[in-house]
Amino acid sequence: MASRKSNESEREVGSSTGHEPVFVMSMETLGEEKNSNTSSEPTDIRGRKFPLPVDSEHKAKTIKIYSFAAPHMQTFHLSWFSFMICFFSTFAAPPLMPVIRDNLNLTKADVGNSGIASVSGSIISRLLMGTICDLVGPRYGCAILMMLTAPAVFCMPLVSTVTGFILVRFCIGFALATFVSCQFWMSSMFNSKIVGLANGTAAGWGNLGGGITQLVMPLVYGLIRHIGAENYTAWRLAFFVPGVIQTFMGLLVLTVGQDLPDGNYAELKRSGDKVKDSFQRVLWNAVSNYRMYIFALTYGYCFGVELTVDNIIAEYFYDRFDLNLQTAGIIASTFGLMNIVARPLGGVLSDLVARRFGMRGRLWNLWIIQTLGGVLCIVLGISGNLTSAIVVMLIFSFFVQAACGATFGIIPFISRRSLGVISGATGAGGNVGAVVTQALFFMKSTYSTEKGILLMGVMMVCVTMVIFLVYFPQWGGMLCPESKATEEDYYKSEWDELEQTRGLHLASLKFAENAKSERGRRVAPALVSSPEHEIRV
Amino acid sequence: MSAMKIALVLSVALLALVSVAEAGVSFKSLNSSKTLTVQAKIQATNLTSGQAHVGTDHLVISWALNSSFDGTGKDASYVNVKIKLCYAPVSQTDRGWRKTKDDLEKDKTCSKGITQQKYVPTGNTTIWRITKDVPGAVYFVRVYAVDALGTQLAFGQTTDKTKTTNLIQIVPISGRHVSIDIAAAVFSVFSVGSLMGFLSLEAIKQRKANSKAIFSFFRAAFTDIIRGQSMLREIKII
């Protein structure tokens, strides 16, 4: 009880974020004290019990996929579905491209430009979304983004020029920033032990949207044609489907969603455990860590390749193998649908390898998976037979998406202090990779699409080699063994001496203790932190 | 496990390389068989080139065996003719999906089929209303003489070898309708409007909660002050 009281006084003093009136905070403190007096089970601000076991921050300790119970699982499903629908809208045009390119008289360069536009908008929006979530909460961030980009989706039926088409795809692409709100929301709702699984599953299922759209849009188009519309009208009408779903999800998130397990930002004050950090220092710490750049680059060649393929694959199958729109769409959708298992499995593989080989194992795991993905991409480019192309594409999709999952198995260990910035930069790097790849290989008529795919595979293999340059002093790199440095040295070094004297680095030390698991089998049993430590404090 | 992975990859690679593709007739081989003469006119203007609108304009296409081949027996195996609408080079540039390839199985020049007729040496005419799904581009008309299986044996076309004469520009529909425009506007306004509505509602609720809190805060503070005063009076300080 005493610890709870001191916690609350800390929260009063230290956590003013400047956007809630101070007098509201003090009233709520009393309310919470009353709550904890009368019941022994954790409840939210309104006195409701949690359906899942929770920790001291009321974050869930387990995840029940089939449950929709508020607040944790409801948030999980709202969050991944919103992200999925944004992916759906962003990649709704590519499966219908054979019709759109004839309607708008597009050249290959125009199609390429629209593909680049669709993924470049979110570079900026992903970087901004982190700040927006910090300020107003992930619920508002997600809903506002979805409901403001829905008009862009509704503008697609109105385009009649190349410029209009590219502009609309650019605007719709902003919606991909829901990735950030999704991850932020998961991190607020789920305990750090399972946040990796929650984040990876939500991200993977969100990316599914890129696959589902390839399947659904041609079917919707076919249905509308069947009802009697002309083809150039049918594709326009088909776009009302993603638009309406996006608006509906935005409303649902606003009405049903909540920012934190206890309630919404506006009702509560933020939990005081988070140390108020200086944005400049956090940014500098990230920018001066060379590993951020390496992983932003390599993520550009797994996630970036995934985005590129989402943009070109339906058209590729339609053109090269003379399939009809619906068949090409079904085949193309299998690429994105592999995300159901591939991305989470990539993370799981990374964790499994780390148990035996630690961080060095994770690095080798990522390099092998991504390089194999590159090799399969090369093979896809030279597959002239439909069956072999489909088989190769399926295996290729597994490796590319597993590489994305494996990358985020490593990212949390690069920095504890600047995790948000580094995750955001990695994500943005993914989009930059998509932009560069499409600009280099899928714009000019000098390369046929199959040659572009081959060259993309070559680039994947070459770029992935930079993982060899990653070195953690306490764990080693791919080729070099570890030095005498410890995890504490590494994570403490993110804080300067002044900050260390103020004790701001203590949370990082706790993290360093847990990170010892990245040594693999070298971890001596005595070094593994036991739960008793946490209870005593 | 890694050895199995490598083996799988190699076998798939082999499969991919051994791509069995049946080659079609080579267009170059048909050059010696340009036995048909073809003419296409826009019905409204009776000209062999110019602009035509989808949905309203008609093309009058007439074909026949070239008189120089009469009685040579070259047309002995012709069973049917396939009349196709083909892209002119200006509409093919930078559009790989309309590329001309020598292998007629892979050639995409003439992707729009107009009609198929039975072959007779005296030829035939067809009047075709340009359908609304035809993309806006510059076209010429080509007629293939095929056998019973559909294999091309000979051809004729309205334009010359460089595909610069007798080209018809077809003007397409946009696909847009006023009703679609209105529906899009309504949905967009609803999306933004309901968002703004929600945000203002929540802001109003917040202001109400704040003002309630201000009131309670001052009331509590006032009560504390009174209590404090009475306490101090009791112990005779004031």
mmCIF file with all atom_site columns, C-alpha atoms in Angstrom, chain A residues 407-477:
data_model
loop_
_atom_site.group_PDB
_atom_site.id
_atom_site.type_symbol
_atom_site.label_atom_id
_atom_site.label_alt_id
_atom_site.label_comp_id
_atom_site.label_asym_id
_atom_site.label_entity_id
_atom_site.label_seq_id
_atom_site.pdbx_PDB_ins_code
_atom_site.Cartn_x
_atom_site.Cartn_y
_atom_site.Cartn_z
_atom_site.occupancy
_atom_site.B_iso_or_equiv
_atom_site.pdbx_formal_charge
_atom_site.auth_seq_id
_atom_site.auth_comp_id
_atom_site.auth_asym_id
_atom_site.auth_atom_id
_atom_site.pdbx_PDB_model_num
ATOM 1  C CA . THR A 1 407 ? 14.245 -7.996  -38.116 1.00 0.00 ? 407 THR A CA 1
ATOM 2  C CA . PHE A 1 408 ? 11.896 -6.932  -35.362 1.00 0.00 ? 408 PHE A CA 1
ATOM 3  C CA . GLY A 1 409 ? 13.286 -9.702  -33.198 1.00 0.00 ? 409 GLY A CA 1
ATOM 4  C CA . ILE A 1 410 ? 16.566 -7.780  -33.201 1.00 0.00 ? 410 ILE A CA 1
ATOM 5  C CA . ILE A 1 411 ? 15.343 -4.165  -33.126 1.00 0.00 ? 411 ILE A CA 1
ATOM 6  C CA . PRO A 1 412 ? 14.353 -4.093  -29.406 1.00 0.00 ? 412 PRO A CA 1
ATOM 7  C CA . PHE A 1 413 ? 17.957 -4.839  -28.455 1.00 0.00 ? 413 PHE A CA 1
ATOM 8  C CA . ILE A 1 414 ? 19.628 -2.112  -30.466 1.00 0.00 ? 414 ILE A CA 1
ATOM 9  C CA . SER A 1 415 ? 18.643 0.542   -27.976 1.00 0.00 ? 415 SER A CA 1
ATOM 10 C CA . ARG A 1 416 ? 16.466 0.688   -24.901 1.00 0.00 ? 416 ARG A CA 1
ATOM 11 C CA . ARG A 1 417 ? 16.304 4.459   -24.641 1.00 0.00 ? 417 ARG A CA 1
ATOM 12 C CA . SER A 1 418 ? 15.484 5.216   -28.272 1.00 0.00 ? 418 SER A CA 1
ATOM 13 C CA . LEU A 1 419 ? 13.416 2.154   -29.152 1.00 0.00 ? 419 LEU A CA 1
ATOM 14 C CA . GLY A 1 420 ? 10.561 4.250   -30.509 1.00 0.00 ? 420 GLY A CA 1
ATOM 15 C CA . VAL A 1 421 ? 12.708 6.325   -32.825 1.00 0.00 ? 421 VAL A CA 1
ATOM 16 C CA . ILE A 1 422 ? 14.657 3.309   -34.077 1.00 0.00 ? 422 ILE A CA 1
ATOM 17 C CA . SER A 1 423 ? 11.486 1.290   -34.730 1.00 0.00 ? 423 SER A CA 1
ATOM 18 C CA . GLY A 1 424 ? 10.013 4.262   -36.568 1.00 0.00 ? 424 GLY A CA 1
ATOM 19 C CA . ALA A 1 425 ? 13.163 4.782   -38.604 1.00 0.00 ? 425 ALA A CA 1
ATOM 20 C CA . THR A 1 426 ? 13.312 1.090   -39.501 1.00 0.00 ? 426 THR A CA 1
ATOM 21 C CA . GLY A 1 427 ? 9.691  1.181   -40.607 1.00 0.00 ? 427 GLY A CA 1
ATOM 22 C CA . ALA A 1 428 ? 10.315 4.306   -42.669 1.00 0.00 ? 428 ALA A CA 1
ATOM 23 C CA . GLY A 1 429 ? 13.382 2.599   -44.137 1.00 0.00 ? 429 GLY A CA 1
ATOM 24 C CA . GLY A 1 430 ? 11.094 -0.159  -45.336 1.00 0.00 ? 430 GLY A CA 1
ATOM 25 C CA . ASN A 1 431 ? 9.029  2.332   -47.296 1.00 0.00 ? 431 ASN A CA 1
ATOM 26 C CA . VAL A 1 432 ? 12.132 4.059   -48.674 1.00 0.00 ? 432 VAL A CA 1
ATOM 27 C CA . GLY A 1 433 ? 13.333 0.675   -49.923 1.00 0.00 ? 433 GLY A CA 1
ATOM 28 C CA . ALA A 1 434 ? 10.013 0.200   -51.716 1.00 0.00 ? 434 ALA A CA 1
ATOM 29 C CA . VAL A 1 435 ? 10.313 3.635   -53.339 1.00 0.00 ? 435 VAL A CA 1
ATOM 30 C CA . VAL A 1 436 ? 13.904 3.045   -54.482 1.00 0.00 ? 436 VAL A CA 1
ATOM 31 C CA . THR A 1 437 ? 13.223 -0.457  -55.791 1.00 0.00 ? 437 THR A CA 1
ATOM 32 C CA . GLN A 1 438 ? 10.209 0.611   -57.801 1.00 0.00 ? 438 GLN A CA 1
ATOM 33 C CA . ALA A 1 439 ? 12.052 3.647   -59.177 1.00 0.00 ? 439 ALA A CA 1
ATOM 34 C CA . LEU A 1 440 ? 15.069 1.587   -60.221 1.00 0.00 ? 440 LEU A CA 1
ATOM 35 C CA . PHE A 1 441 ? 13.523 -1.537  -61.673 1.00 0.00 ? 441 PHE A CA 1
ATOM 36 C CA . PHE A 1 442 ? 9.854  -1.037  -62.473 1.00 0.00 ? 442 PHE A CA 1
ATOM 37 C CA . MET A 1 443 ? 9.625  2.359   -64.106 1.00 0.00 ? 443 MET A CA 1
ATOM 38 C CA . LYS A 1 444 ? 11.462 2.242   -67.364 1.00 0.00 ? 444 LYS A CA 1
ATOM 39 C CA . SER A 1 445 ? 10.503 0.163   -70.319 1.00 0.00 ? 445 SER A CA 1
ATOM 40 C CA . THR A 1 446 ? 14.136 -0.904  -70.705 1.00 0.00 ? 446 THR A CA 1
ATOM 41 C CA . TYR A 1 447 ? 13.527 -3.616  -68.106 1.00 0.00 ? 447 TYR A CA 1
ATOM 42 C CA . SER A 1 448 ? 10.654 -6.000  -68.573 1.00 0.00 ? 448 SER A CA 1
ATOM 43 C CA . THR A 1 449 ? 8.875  -6.759  -65.313 1.00 0.00 ? 449 THR A CA 1
ATOM 44 C CA . GLU A 1 450 ? 10.506 -10.181 -65.043 1.00 0.00 ? 450 GLU A CA 1
ATOM 45 C CA . LYS A 1 451 ? 13.937 -8.636  -65.446 1.00 0.00 ? 451 LYS A CA 1
ATOM 46 C CA . GLY A 1 452 ? 13.007 -6.083  -62.801 1.00 0.00 ? 452 GLY A CA 1
ATOM 47 C CA . ILE A 1 453 ? 12.102 -8.899  -60.403 1.00 0.00 ? 453 ILE A CA 1
ATOM 48 C CA . LEU A 1 454 ? 15.417 -10.622 -61.110 1.00 0.00 ? 454 LEU A CA 1
ATOM 49 C CA . LEU A 1 455 ? 17.391 -7.457  -60.459 1.00 0.00 ? 455 LEU A CA 1
ATOM 50 C CA . MET A 1 456 ? 15.376 -6.835  -57.287 1.00 0.00 ? 456 MET A CA 1
ATOM 51 C CA . GLY A 1 457 ? 16.483 -10.260 -56.045 1.00 0.00 ? 457 GLY A CA 1
ATOM 52 C CA . VAL A 1 458 ? 20.110 -9.486  -56.834 1.00 0.00 ? 458 VAL A CA 1
ATOM 53 C CA . MET A 1 459 ? 19.849 -6.222  -54.922 1.00 0.00 ? 459 MET A CA 1
ATOM 54 C CA . MET A 1 460 ? 18.270 -8.032  -51.961 1.00 0.00 ? 460 MET A CA 1
ATOM 55 C CA . VAL A 1 461 ? 21.188 -10.437 -51.738 1.00 0.00 ? 461 VAL A CA 1
ATOM 56 C CA . CYS A 1 462 ? 23.783 -7.680  -52.027 1.00 0.00 ? 462 CYS A CA 1
ATOM 57 C CA . VAL A 1 463 ? 22.176 -5.277  -49.532 1.00 0.00 ? 463 VAL A CA 1
ATOM 58 C CA . THR A 1 464 ? 21.584 -7.992  -46.928 1.00 0.00 ? 464 THR A CA 1
ATOM 59 C CA . MET A 1 465 ? 25.353 -8.460  -46.705 1.00 0.00 ? 465 MET A CA 1
ATOM 60 C CA . VAL A 1 466 ? 25.592 -5.320  -44.565 1.00 0.00 ? 466 VAL A CA 1
ATOM 61 C CA . ILE A 1 467 ? 24.304 -7.363  -41.628 1.00 0.00 ? 467 ILE A CA 1
ATOM 62 C CA . PHE A 1 468 ? 27.871 -8.673  -41.407 1.00 0.00 ? 468 PHE A CA 1
ATOM 63 C CA . LEU A 1 469 ? 28.852 -5.201  -40.228 1.00 0.00 ? 469 LEU A CA 1
ATOM 64 C CA . VAL A 1 470 ? 26.629 -5.314  -37.137 1.00 0.00 ? 470 VAL A CA 1
ATOM 65 C CA . TYR A 1 471 ? 28.581 -5.794  -33.943 1.00 0.00 ? 471 TYR A CA 1
ATOM 66 C CA . PHE A 1 472 ? 27.363 -5.759  -30.361 1.00 0.00 ? 472 PHE A CA 1
ATOM 67 C CA . PRO A 1 473 ? 30.314 -5.501  -27.954 1.00 0.00 ? 473 PRO A CA 1
ATOM 68 C CA . GLN A 1 474 ? 28.555 -7.692  -25.391 1.00 0.00 ? 474 GLN A CA 1
ATOM 69 C CA . TRP A 1 475 ? 27.334 -10.351 -27.786 1.00 0.00 ? 475 TRP A CA 1
ATOM 70 C CA . GLY A 1 476 ? 29.557 -10.171 -30.862 1.00 0.00 ? 476 GLY A CA 1
ATOM 71 C CA . GLY A 1 477 ? 28.655 -9.958  -34.526 1.00 0.00 ? 477 GLY A CA 1
#
